[in-house]
Every structure is written in structure tokens, then in C-alpha cells.
Coordinates of C-alpha atoms in Angstrom, one line a residue:
Chain E
X18 CA 5.7 78.2 -16.0
X19 CA 3.6 80.8 -16.1
X20 CA 0.0 80.1 -17.7
X21 CA -2.2 77.7 -17.2
X22 CA -5.7 76.3 -17.6
X23 CA -7.8 73.5 -15.8
X24 CA -10.3 71.5 -17.5
X25 CA -12.4 69.3 -14.5
X26 CA -14.1 66.7 -15.3
X27 CA -18.3 67.1 -14.3
X28 CA -19.5 65.0 -12.0
X29 CA -22.3 63.2 -13.5
X30 CA -24.6 59.7 -12.8
X31 CA -24.2 58.7 -16.8
X32 CA -20.3 58.1 -16.8
X33 CA -17.7 57.5 -14.9
X34 CA -14.1 59.5 -14.3
X35 CA -12.5 56.5 -16.0
X36 CA -14.1 55.7 -18.8
X37 CA -14.5 60.0 -19.1
X38 CA -10.5 60.4 -18.2
X39 CA -9.5 58.1 -21.5
X40 CA -12.0 60.0 -23.4
X41 CA -10.8 63.8 -22.7
X42 CA -7.1 62.4 -22.7
X43 CA -7.1 60.4 -25.6
X44 CA -8.2 64.0 -27.2
X45 CA -5.7 66.2 -25.6
X46 CA -3.2 63.8 -26.5
X47 CA -4.3 63.8 -29.8
X48 CA -4.1 67.7 -29.8
X49 CA -0.3 68.1 -27.7
X50 CA 0.9 65.8 -31.6
X51 CA 0.7 68.9 -33.2
X52 CA 2.6 70.7 -31.4
X53 CA 5.4 69.2 -31.0
X54 CA 8.7 70.1 -32.6
X55 CA 11.1 68.8 -34.0
X56 CA 13.0 67.1 -31.6
X57 CA 8.9 65.9 -30.6
X58 CA 9.0 67.1 -27.8
X59 CA 6.2 69.4 -26.5
X60 CA 5.4 73.5 -24.7
X61 CA 2.7 71.8 -22.5
X62 CA 2.8 70.0 -19.3
X63 CA 0.1 68.8 -17.4
X64 CA -0.5 68.3 -13.9
X65 CA -3.8 66.6 -12.0
X66 CA -4.4 69.2 -8.7
X67 CA -6.9 66.9 -7.0
X68 CA -4.2 64.3 -7.4
X69 CA -4.0 61.8 -3.8
X70 CA -1.5 59.3 -2.8
X71 CA -2.5 56.9 -0.4
X72 CA -0.6 53.4 0.8
X73 CA -2.3 51.6 -0.9
X74 CA -4.1 52.9 -3.9
X75 CA -4.0 56.4 -5.3
X76 CA -5.8 58.5 -6.6
X77 CA -6.5 61.1 -10.5
X78 CA -8.8 63.1 -9.2
X79 CA -11.0 64.5 -11.9
X80 CA -8.8 67.9 -13.1
X81 CA -6.1 68.6 -14.6
X82 CA -4.8 71.7 -15.8
X83 CA -2.6 72.3 -18.7
X84 CA 0.5 74.6 -18.1
X85 CA 3.6 76.7 -20.6
X86 CA 5.2 79.5 -20.3
X87 CA 3.4 82.2 -22.1
X88 CA 0.0 82.8 -23.4
X89 CA 0.2 82.3 -26.7
X90 CA 1.6 78.6 -27.0
X91 CA -1.9 77.9 -25.4
X92 CA -4.0 80.2 -27.5
X93 CA -2.6 77.8 -29.9
X94 CA -2.8 74.8 -28.5
X95 CA -6.9 75.8 -28.2
X96 CA -8.1 72.6 -25.3
X97 CA -11.9 74.2 -25.8
X98 CA -11.5 73.3 -29.5
X99 CA -10.0 69.7 -28.7
X100 CA -12.3 69.0 -25.5
X101 CA -15.6 70.6 -27.9
X102 CA -17.6 66.4 -28.6
X103 CA -17.3 66.2 -24.9
X104 CA -18.5 70.0 -23.8
X105 CA -21.6 68.4 -21.8
X106 CA -18.8 66.4 -20.1
X107 CA -16.5 68.7 -19.0
X108 CA -16.1 72.5 -18.3
X109 CA -12.6 74.7 -19.8
X110 CA -11.7 77.4 -18.2
X111 CA -9.5 81.2 -19.9
X112 CA -5.5 80.3 -19.5
X113 CA -4.8 82.5 -16.2
X114 CA -2.0 83.5 -14.9
X115 CA 0.0 81.1 -12.4
X116 CA -1.0 83.0 -9.5
X117 CA 2.0 84.0 -6.9
X118 CA 1.8 81.9 -3.7
X119 CA 3.4 78.3 -5.1
X120 CA 2.8 75.0 -2.6
X121 CA 5.3 73.3 -4.5
X122 CA 6.4 71.8 -7.7
X123 CA 5.3 68.2 -8.6
X124 CA 6.7 66.4 -11.7
X125 CA 4.4 64.2 -13.4
X126 CA 6.0 61.4 -15.2
X127 CA 5.2 58.1 -17.0
X128 CA 5.4 54.7 -15.2
X129 CA 5.7 51.4 -16.9
X130 CA 6.2 48.9 -14.1
X131 CA 6.9 45.7 -15.7
X132 CA 4.1 43.6 -15.5
X133 CA 3.4 41.3 -18.6
X134 CA 5.4 38.0 -18.9
X135 CA 4.5 38.0 -21.6
X136 CA 5.7 40.9 -23.3
X137 CA 9.2 40.5 -20.8
X138 CA 9.3 37.3 -22.1
X139 CA 9.9 38.1 -26.0
X140 CA 12.0 40.9 -25.6
X141 CA 13.9 37.7 -24.0
X142 CA 13.3 35.6 -26.9
X143 CA 15.0 37.9 -29.1
X144 CA 17.7 39.6 -27.2
X145 CA 19.5 36.2 -26.1
X146 CA 17.9 34.6 -29.0
X147 CA 16.4 32.0 -27.4
X148 CA 13.4 30.2 -28.2
X149 CA 10.1 31.9 -26.6
X150 CA 9.0 29.3 -24.3
X151 CA 12.4 29.1 -22.6
X152 CA 12.4 32.4 -21.9
X153 CA 8.6 32.1 -20.7
X154 CA 9.9 30.0 -18.7
X155 CA 13.0 32.1 -17.5
X156 CA 10.0 34.6 -16.0
X157 CA 8.3 31.8 -15.0
X158 CA 8.3 32.7 -11.0
X159 CA 7.7 36.7 -11.2
X160 CA 5.8 37.6 -8.8
X161 CA 2.1 39.7 -9.7
X162 CA 2.9 43.4 -8.7
X163 CA 0.7 45.3 -7.9
X164 CA 0.9 49.6 -9.1
X165 CA -0.2 51.6 -6.3
X166 CA -0.1 54.2 -8.9
X167 CA -3.5 56.2 -10.8
X168 CA -3.6 55.1 -14.6
X169 CA -5.6 56.5 -17.7
X170 CA -6.6 53.8 -19.5
X171 CA -5.7 54.5 -23.6
X172 CA -5.8 52.9 -27.0
X173 CA -2.9 53.5 -29.0
X174 CA -4.6 54.6 -32.2
X175 CA -1.7 53.7 -34.0
X176 CA -2.3 49.6 -33.4
X177 CA -5.4 49.3 -32.0
X178 CA -3.7 48.1 -28.7
X179 CA -5.1 49.9 -25.4
X180 CA -2.4 49.6 -22.8
X181 CA -2.9 51.5 -19.2
X182 CA -0.9 54.8 -19.1
X183 CA 1.0 55.1 -15.8
X184 CA 1.3 58.6 -14.1
X185 CA 3.4 59.5 -10.8
X186 CA 3.6 62.0 -9.4
X187 CA 6.8 63.3 -6.8
X188 CA 6.9 66.5 -5.1
X189 CA 10.4 68.7 -6.3
X190 CA 11.4 71.8 -5.0
X191 CA 12.5 74.0 -7.5
X192 CA 11.0 74.3 -10.9
X193 CA 13.1 73.0 -14.5
X194 CA 12.9 72.4 -17.8
X195 CA 10.4 73.3 -20.5
X196 CA 9.1 69.9 -22.2
X197 CA 7.7 67.5 -22.1
X198 CA 5.9 64.5 -24.1
X199 CA 2.9 64.0 -26.1
X200 CA 1.4 63.0 -22.9
X201 CA 2.1 66.5 -21.1
X202 CA 4.5 64.4 -19.2
X203 CA 8.6 64.3 -18.6
X204 CA 10.4 63.0 -15.6
X205 CA 12.2 65.9 -15.8
X206 CA 10.9 69.3 -15.9
X207 CA 8.5 70.1 -13.3
X208 CA 4.9 71.7 -12.6
X209 CA 3.9 74.8 -10.5
X210 CA 1.7 73.0 -7.5
X211 CA -0.8 75.5 -6.4
Chain Y
X6 CA -57.0 64.5 12.7
X7 CA -56.1 64.6 8.8
X8 CA -57.9 61.4 6.5
X9 CA -55.1 59.1 5.6
X10 CA -53.8 57.2 2.7
X11 CA -56.0 54.4 2.9
X12 CA -54.8 52.3 -0.1
X13 CA -52.6 49.7 1.1
X14 CA -52.8 48.1 -2.9
X15 CA -52.1 50.4 -5.2
X16 CA -50.3 50.4 -8.5
X17 CA -49.6 52.7 -11.7
X18 CA -49.0 51.8 -15.3
X19 CA -45.8 53.5 -16.7
X20 CA -46.8 56.6 -18.7
X21 CA -43.2 56.5 -20.9
X22 CA -42.9 53.1 -22.5
X23 CA -39.9 52.4 -24.5
X24 CA -38.7 50.0 -26.7
X25 CA -35.3 48.5 -26.8
X26 CA -33.1 49.8 -28.6
X27 CA -31.4 48.4 -31.3
X28 CA -27.4 49.4 -32.6
X29 CA -26.4 49.8 -36.2
X30 CA -23.4 51.2 -37.7
X31 CA -23.4 53.9 -41.1
X32 CA -21.7 56.7 -42.7
X33 CA -22.3 59.4 -41.5
X34 CA -22.7 61.3 -44.8
X35 CA -24.5 58.6 -46.1
X36 CA -27.3 58.0 -42.8
X37 CA -30.1 59.5 -44.9
X38 CA -29.5 57.3 -47.4
X39 CA -28.0 54.5 -47.1
X40 CA -28.8 51.3 -45.4
X41 CA -27.6 50.9 -41.8
X42 CA -26.5 47.3 -41.2
X43 CA -27.3 45.7 -38.1
X44 CA -24.5 45.0 -35.6
X45 CA -23.2 42.1 -33.9
X46 CA -22.1 41.3 -30.9
X47 CA -17.7 39.9 -31.0
X48 CA -16.5 37.4 -28.8
X49 CA -13.2 37.9 -27.9
X50 CA -10.9 35.7 -25.9
X51 CA -8.4 37.1 -23.9
X52 CA -5.7 36.1 -22.0
X53 CA -5.2 37.9 -18.3
X54 CA -2.7 38.3 -15.6
X55 CA -3.9 37.0 -11.9
X56 CA -4.0 40.4 -10.3
X57 CA -6.4 39.9 -7.9
X58 CA -6.0 40.7 -4.3
X59 CA -5.2 36.8 -3.1
X60 CA -5.8 35.6 0.4
X61 CA -3.0 35.6 2.6
X62 CA -2.0 32.4 2.9
X63 CA -1.1 32.0 -0.9
X64 CA 0.5 35.7 -1.0
X65 CA 3.3 34.0 1.7
X66 CA 4.0 31.2 -0.4
X67 CA 5.5 31.6 -2.5
X68 CA 5.0 28.2 -4.4
X69 CA 1.7 28.3 -3.8
X70 CA 2.3 31.8 -5.1
X71 CA 3.2 30.9 -8.4
X72 CA 1.0 27.9 -8.9
X73 CA -1.9 30.1 -8.5
X74 CA 0.6 32.8 -11.2
X75 CA 1.2 30.1 -13.6
X76 CA -3.0 29.4 -14.3
X77 CA -3.7 31.3 -17.1
X78 CA -6.7 33.6 -16.5
X79 CA -8.5 33.5 -20.2
X80 CA -11.1 35.3 -20.0
X81 CA -14.2 35.2 -23.2
X82 CA -15.4 38.7 -23.7
X83 CA -19.0 40.7 -25.4
X84 CA -17.7 43.6 -27.3
X85 CA -18.8 45.0 -29.9
X86 CA -17.6 48.0 -32.7
X87 CA -18.7 49.4 -36.2
X88 CA -17.2 48.2 -39.0
X89 CA -13.9 48.5 -40.7
X90 CA -15.8 51.0 -43.6
X91 CA -18.3 52.6 -41.1
X92 CA -18.2 55.7 -38.9
X93 CA -21.5 56.6 -37.8
X94 CA -24.1 54.3 -34.6
X95 CA -27.6 54.1 -34.8
X96 CA -29.6 53.4 -32.5
X97 CA -33.5 53.2 -32.8
X98 CA -35.7 52.8 -30.0
X99 CA -39.3 53.3 -30.1
X100 CA -41.9 55.1 -27.6
X101 CA -45.0 55.0 -26.5
X102 CA -47.4 57.4 -24.6
X103 CA -50.0 57.0 -22.8
X104 CA -52.1 58.9 -21.0
X105 CA -54.7 58.2 -17.6
X106 CA -52.3 59.4 -15.1
X107 CA -55.2 60.1 -12.6
X108 CA -56.6 57.0 -13.1
X109 CA -54.2 53.4 -10.4
X110 CA -54.2 50.3 -12.2
X111 CA -55.3 49.2 -8.9
X112 CA -56.3 50.8 -5.8
X113 CA -57.9 49.8 -2.9
X114 CA -58.6 52.5 -0.4
X115 CA -61.7 54.6 -0.4
X116 CA -60.4 58.0 0.8
X117 CA -57.6 57.9 -1.8
X118 CA -60.1 56.9 -4.3
X119 CA -62.5 59.9 -3.4
X120 CA -59.5 62.6 -3.6
X121 CA -56.1 60.9 -5.8
X122 CA -58.6 61.1 -9.0
X123 CA -59.3 64.6 -8.6
X124 CA -55.9 66.0 -7.7
X125 CA -54.6 64.6 -10.8
X126 CA -56.9 66.0 -13.0
X127 CA -56.2 69.4 -11.4
X128 CA -52.6 69.1 -12.5
X129 CA -53.6 68.0 -15.8
X130 CA -55.8 71.1 -16.3
X131 CA -53.3 73.6 -15.0
X132 CA -49.8 72.2 -16.2
X133 CA -51.1 70.4 -18.8
X134 CA -47.8 68.3 -18.5
X135 CA -45.6 71.1 -20.0
X136 CA -43.2 71.8 -18.0
X137 CA -42.6 66.8 -17.6
X138 CA -43.0 66.7 -21.5
X139 CA -40.7 69.9 -22.1
X140 CA -38.2 67.8 -20.3
X141 CA -39.0 64.2 -21.3
X142 CA -38.1 66.1 -24.6
X143 CA -35.6 67.6 -24.7
X144 CA -33.9 64.4 -23.0
X145 CA -35.4 62.2 -26.3
X146 CA -33.1 66.0 -28.5
X147 CA -29.9 65.4 -26.7
X148 CA -29.5 62.0 -27.2
X149 CA -29.0 61.1 -23.4
X150 CA -30.3 57.7 -23.9
X151 CA -26.9 56.9 -25.5
X152 CA -24.9 56.5 -22.9
X153 CA -21.3 56.5 -23.2
X154 CA -22.4 56.1 -26.4
X155 CA -22.6 59.8 -26.7
X156 CA -19.2 60.3 -24.8
X157 CA -16.7 62.3 -27.1
X158 CA -19.3 61.1 -29.6
X159 CA -18.0 64.9 -32.5
X160 CA -21.7 64.9 -34.2
X161 CA -25.3 63.7 -32.5
X162 CA -28.5 64.1 -35.2
X163 CA -32.0 62.5 -33.6
X164 CA -34.4 62.5 -35.5
X165 CA -37.9 62.0 -34.7
X166 CA -40.9 60.7 -36.1
X167 CA -44.4 61.2 -34.5
X168 CA -46.4 59.9 -36.9
X169 CA -47.2 63.3 -39.0
X170 CA -45.4 63.8 -42.5
X171 CA -41.9 65.5 -41.2
X172 CA -40.0 64.2 -39.4
X173 CA -38.3 66.7 -36.6
X174 CA -34.4 67.2 -36.6
X175 CA -32.9 67.7 -34.0
X176 CA -28.6 68.3 -33.8
X177 CA -28.1 66.7 -29.9
X178 CA -25.6 69.3 -29.0
X179 CA -27.5 72.5 -28.8
X180 CA -30.0 70.7 -25.9
X181 CA -27.3 71.1 -22.8
X182 CA -27.3 67.4 -20.5
X183 CA -27.2 69.3 -17.5
X184 CA -30.1 71.7 -17.7
X185 CA -33.9 71.8 -19.2
X186 CA -33.4 75.7 -20.7
X187 CA -32.5 75.1 -24.7
X188 CA -35.6 75.4 -26.5
X189 CA -36.6 75.8 -30.8
X190 CA -39.7 75.5 -32.5
X191 CA -39.1 71.9 -33.0
X192 CA -38.6 70.8 -29.7
X193 CA -42.0 72.5 -28.9
X194 CA -43.5 70.3 -31.4
X195 CA -42.7 67.0 -29.2
X196 CA -43.4 68.7 -26.3
X197 CA -46.5 69.6 -27.1
X198 CA -47.0 66.3 -28.7
X199 CA -45.9 64.3 -25.0
X200 CA -47.9 67.1 -23.1
X201 CA -51.2 65.6 -24.9
X202 CA -50.6 62.4 -24.5
X203 CA -49.4 62.3 -21.2
X204 CA -52.6 65.1 -20.3
X205 CA -55.5 62.0 -22.2
X206 CA -55.9 64.6 -25.1
X207 CA -54.6 62.9 -28.1
X208 CA -55.4 59.0 -27.8
X209 CA -52.3 57.0 -28.9
X210 CA -49.1 58.7 -29.6
X211 CA -46.0 56.1 -30.6
X212 CA -42.4 58.2 -31.1
X213 CA -39.8 56.4 -33.3
X214 CA -36.0 57.8 -32.6
X215 CA -33.3 57.4 -34.6
X216 CA -29.9 58.4 -33.0
X217 CA -26.7 58.7 -35.6
X218 CA -24.0 59.1 -33.0
X219 CA -20.7 60.3 -35.4
X220 CA -18.0 58.2 -33.1
X221 CA -15.3 57.1 -35.9
X222 CA -14.1 54.7 -38.1
X223 CA -14.9 50.8 -36.8
X224 CA -14.1 52.4 -33.3
X225 CA -15.8 50.1 -29.7
X226 CA -20.0 51.0 -29.6
X227 CA -20.7 50.5 -25.9
X228 CA -24.7 48.2 -25.9
X229 CA -26.2 47.1 -22.9
X230 CA -24.1 44.8 -20.6
X231 CA -26.4 42.2 -19.2
X232 CA -26.0 40.9 -15.1
X233 CA -25.1 37.8 -15.1
X234 CA -26.6 36.4 -12.1
X235 CA -24.7 32.5 -12.1
X236 CA -21.0 32.5 -12.9
X237 CA -19.8 29.3 -14.3
X238 CA -16.3 28.7 -15.3
X239 CA -15.5 29.4 -18.1
X240 CA -18.6 31.3 -18.7
X241 CA -17.6 34.3 -20.6
X242 CA -16.9 37.3 -17.9
X243 CA -18.7 40.1 -19.4
X244 CA -21.8 39.0 -21.6
X245 CA -24.1 41.9 -24.4
X246 CA -27.2 42.1 -24.9
X247 CA -28.1 41.5 -27.7
X248 CA -31.7 41.1 -30.1
X249 CA -31.6 38.1 -32.7
X250 CA -28.3 38.7 -33.8
X251 CA -28.2 42.5 -32.8
X252 CA -26.3 44.3 -30.9
X253 CA -28.8 46.3 -28.1
X254 CA -29.7 49.2 -25.1
X255 CA -32.3 47.4 -22.5
X256 CA -35.4 49.5 -22.5
X257 CA -34.7 50.1 -18.7
X258 CA -31.7 51.9 -19.2
X259 CA -33.1 54.0 -22.7
X260 CA -36.2 55.0 -20.3
X261 CA -34.7 55.7 -17.5
X262 CA -32.4 58.1 -20.0
X263 CA -35.3 59.7 -20.3
X264 CA -37.0 60.5 -17.4
X265 CA -33.8 61.8 -15.7
X266 CA -35.0 65.0 -15.3
X267 CA -34.8 65.7 -11.8
X268 CA -33.1 68.6 -10.8
X269 CA -35.3 69.5 -8.1
X270 CA -33.9 67.2 -5.5
X271 CA -32.7 69.4 -2.2
X272 CA -29.5 69.3 -2.8
X273 CA -29.1 70.4 -6.2
X274 CA -26.6 73.5 -6.2
X275 CA -24.5 71.4 -4.1
X276 CA -24.1 68.2 -5.6
X277 CA -23.3 68.8 -8.8
X278 CA -24.3 66.2 -10.9
X279 CA -27.3 67.8 -12.8
X280 CA -30.5 66.3 -13.1
X281 CA -31.1 62.5 -11.4
X282 CA -33.9 60.0 -12.9
X283 CA -37.7 60.5 -10.8
X284 CA -37.6 57.8 -8.5
X285 CA -38.4 57.3 -5.8
X286 CA -36.0 58.1 -3.2
X287 CA -33.7 59.4 -5.6
X288 CA -30.9 56.6 -5.6
X289 CA -28.4 56.9 -7.9
X290 CA -27.1 53.8 -8.5
X291 CA -23.7 54.3 -9.7
X292 CA -23.0 57.0 -7.1
X293 CA -24.6 54.5 -4.5
X294 CA -26.5 57.4 -3.2
X295 CA -29.5 58.6 -2.6
X296 CA -30.9 62.1 -2.9
X297 CA -34.1 61.9 -1.4
X298 CA -34.7 60.8 1.9
X299 CA -38.2 60.9 3.9
X300 CA -35.7 62.0 6.3
X301 CA -35.5 65.3 4.4
X302 CA -39.2 64.4 3.5
X303 CA -38.0 64.9 0.2
X304 CA -38.8 60.9 -1.0
X305 CA -42.0 60.5 -3.3
X306 CA -44.4 58.2 -0.8
X307 CA -43.8 61.2 1.9
X308 CA -44.8 63.9 -0.6
X309 CA -47.7 61.5 -2.4
X310 CA -49.3 61.5 1.0
X311 CA -50.1 64.5 1.4
X312 CA -50.7 65.4 -2.4
X313 CA -53.2 62.7 -3.3
X314 CA -54.9 63.8 -0.2
X315 CA -55.2 67.2 -1.1
X316 CA -52.4 68.8 1.3
X317 CA -50.2 71.5 -1.2
X318 CA -47.0 71.0 -1.5
X319 CA -44.3 73.7 -0.8
X320 CA -43.7 74.7 -4.7
X321 CA -44.7 73.5 -7.7
X322 CA -41.4 71.5 -8.2
X323 CA -42.7 69.2 -6.5
X324 CA -45.9 68.6 -7.3
X325 CA -43.9 68.1 -10.5
X326 CA -41.6 65.7 -9.2
X327 CA -44.6 63.4 -7.9
X328 CA -46.4 63.0 -11.8
X329 CA -43.0 61.7 -12.7
X330 CA -43.0 59.1 -10.3
X331 CA -46.7 58.6 -11.2
X332 CA -45.7 58.6 -15.4
X333 CA -42.9 55.8 -14.5
X334 CA -45.4 53.7 -12.4
X335 CA -44.2 51.3 -10.0
X336 CA -46.9 49.8 -7.0
X337 CA -46.8 52.2 -4.7
X338 CA -48.8 50.5 -1.7
X339 CA -48.0 51.0 1.6
X340 CA -48.5 48.2 4.6
X341 CA -52.0 47.6 5.9
X342 CA -50.1 47.3 9.2
X343 CA -48.4 49.4 11.3

């Protein structure tokens, strides 16, 4: 990953950060969907430079960076165009080369914890050909889990459902891969940290 | 020793009086021609999971924990959205602008009553409320009172009627939320009207505002949320504001947006949050912070006690701030005891 641009969510007394993340990320996702190749892969990855990992809770912070191998990819994506309608609330830098001196690499991946007993039961019922109620009983003593990973609340444009996109960060020592999902996340591709 | 502000009873009526804002749904392409439909609240029942922190006693006992988790966490919430065939939100309110800031509605201090009206009239004569009026006008033009409905809207148009024959039209995106630098002839017209009304040159000004925000087909919109003071069991956990079945925005919320013009507080450059609402202590509730503290001698009372008795303030901006708090209105008397 050799080029990047940085998006800052401007602090604002009127609109809180979580709400703003939903709106900003929705737009970035829409833009990345248009960059998909025929294998649904995207050449642009995302990082959260202010991501903090805490014992009980982690937080995304107020910035994200978009990375690509070359300048033209980011140019073609045109972050400013997708964020135009949010121009009063975000600041987007021009495309810059990634600095020589790096703090390391990190993988930002989607985490899908199993939090919803009803959803699991629906799947179990189909898979094991049992009734929904029986399936629910199977998960009856499932304890609630607290997920410390930060998330962005998104709305599925196809099903209109809101869901949480949990984003887990793992530090790694080496750069790898070039492809990401339409959320700019990947379980294998690392982005530079600085 | 200098004379002291001796008014123990002191109150100013507000000079910018917004109505509640009503929410309607319409279509961007037909916004000027077709009627818009009042938006209604929708009640949703959702089944949530137990996810709050449980007491340690419950956490450590598996039986109790299961019993707790088995309880369905049923919640009823209000929501509001555009209709299936609508892509544009219309928010409508009126704003009354009054003069007479030089006359407190109640005041009992002889010294104060002697000096304050002169000081206020001098300010009106010198400034004519131009700076404040420009900022209020900008906040009408930029659609700040749409609050969360403004975030991510593709286009926003504000139509302002000041009682003249020709309504003023603003493209809200041309007016920044972060500063008050942009200007155009329409904004100047609106500024002059407001300035004249605040200065008392115009006896009465009623402004009608219709803001159109293109937010997308059937998208969720955000009326004011009601503060639920006593939550009984089984009650709704989120109640939205409505008037006669029309989803609405509190007039206080609109007023707060219109007076978000304070760029003169001490930490303005460092805080990087842009203008804050005019408040005696510069309070921004959702950041849990007061930006004008008596310690820094930047709060309203410190400045006002000096200003009202004819003392010069450090700069014009402090005068603008003091006058803006008086336009906001409030009860500013002090305890008679020291």
C-alpha cells in the first residue's frame, strides 16, 4: 500500500461521532461497492489511526485512512465525491504517498460475534430439521456476551435492517496482499500504520 | 470603588422566538408545487437482548444469569420516516424577531437602570445589530436547525418568507456550519431585516422558514426526542415529539441552532468544534463542557456586570457576545446577599 488519503470526522457539538460514523461509512461502502472487481474484491483498504484497544472497551476514534497500491486507484474512487454531502462534517485530505517510516502494519477485519440467539436458532432449525422452538431451547442457556470490539451501526440497503459492523484490529509485522471487502476490511491484507 | 451592578431582580425576554418545527414528507422535484404530507410517528416493538451490565451477584450465578437472560427484553420505541414515495423532508417553522433589548422586562437596581439603557442604545447605534443579525441569518440559510437530518442530505434548500412579496431562496450547502464568512445578496436582505427588527427600527418581523432536505426515499428522519421523566414498566423507551399527530422539533432545539453563533469563546481555535450556542457559561451539554468559565473571566455575568455599568470591554466581540445573551433572554438577577 503506497498511497493514502485521510478522512477526519470533525468534532461537532450538534452531531455525535457514532451517528457520523454511520453516515460516513455508509458512503464509503457505497463507493467501494462500485470499485468491486468480478470476484467482489476491492483494491482499497481502510485503517483507523486513532483506534485504541482497551481492556473493557475499544474505540474507533475520529479518523480513517483509505489505502491503495497506486494513486490512480484512489483518484478513481474519489473520496471527496462520495463525502460531498457530508462536507460540513468531515475533512478529506488529498492523496499522499505513505511515509517511509512506519510504525508497523495492522489488519482491520470484520468480526461477526454470535450475539443473537434467535438468529442462531433459525439457522439451527433449518440445518438440523427441528422446530424453531426446539432450536431455541438448544441455545437456551447461552449467556450474553459483551463484545469489546468497536462497531459502526449500518443499515443494509438491500434488507433495510440495521446491523453492527464490528471492526477488529490486529497488529502484524509484515505487509501482505492487496484485496479487501466492500467495507475496505480484510482478514488477511495488512495496511501500514503510522 | 466603582459602582456595582445592583439589580437583584433582572430579566430579559427573548427576542428571537421560534415556533415548533413541523416535519412533512414530499418529493424533491415537486417540492414547490405539490402539497407535502405531515409525517406521523410509527410505534415499533422490538425484542432486544439483555446486554446491560448485570450485578456481580447475578453474573456469578449461572442459574440467575440464565433466568435473567431468558426474560425477553421487549422495548417499544417511536420512529419516524418518509413515506415510500417520498424522498424529501420539509421542516417548517416561524420565527418572530423583536426589538427592545435596551429594556429589561424586570429590573430593580437604580444604578443599573440608570446606566444600562444608555449602554445598550450606544451599542445599537454603533453596531445596528449587523454582526449578530448576519450570524442569525446564516444559521437560517445553512439549515443548522435540521440537526441530524442535515447530515448526509444530498441537497438542502431553504425558503424564507419575511412578509415581502418575494421569498428568499438559499442553497444551504453554500453556507458553512463552521464559520460565518459566506454572503450573497439574499443573505444581506435577510440580515438587514433581522438587524432592523432587533434594533427596533422595524416594529415587528415574522419570518416563515421552509427547509427542504433531500434525504432519500423512505429514509428515517429525526424529530425531537422527548425527555421521559418517569419511566414506568412497559412504557416506551424512546418517545418522539409530535403535535396534533405531526412529528415535530422542539422550539427550544430550533432556538439553540439559530443562536449557535459564538465563535468568540477563549478556546475557539484549540477546541476545533466551531461555533457553539450562545449560553451564559458557554455550556455545550452533549460534550459536557462549559467553554466560558468565570475563572477565565469569559462568562456572561463577569462581562455583563462591567458592560452594563458603562465600562469598556476588551474588544467588540465581547460586546457582541453579551448582546447575544440578552437577545437569548433569561433571568440574570443576583443574590442580594454577598
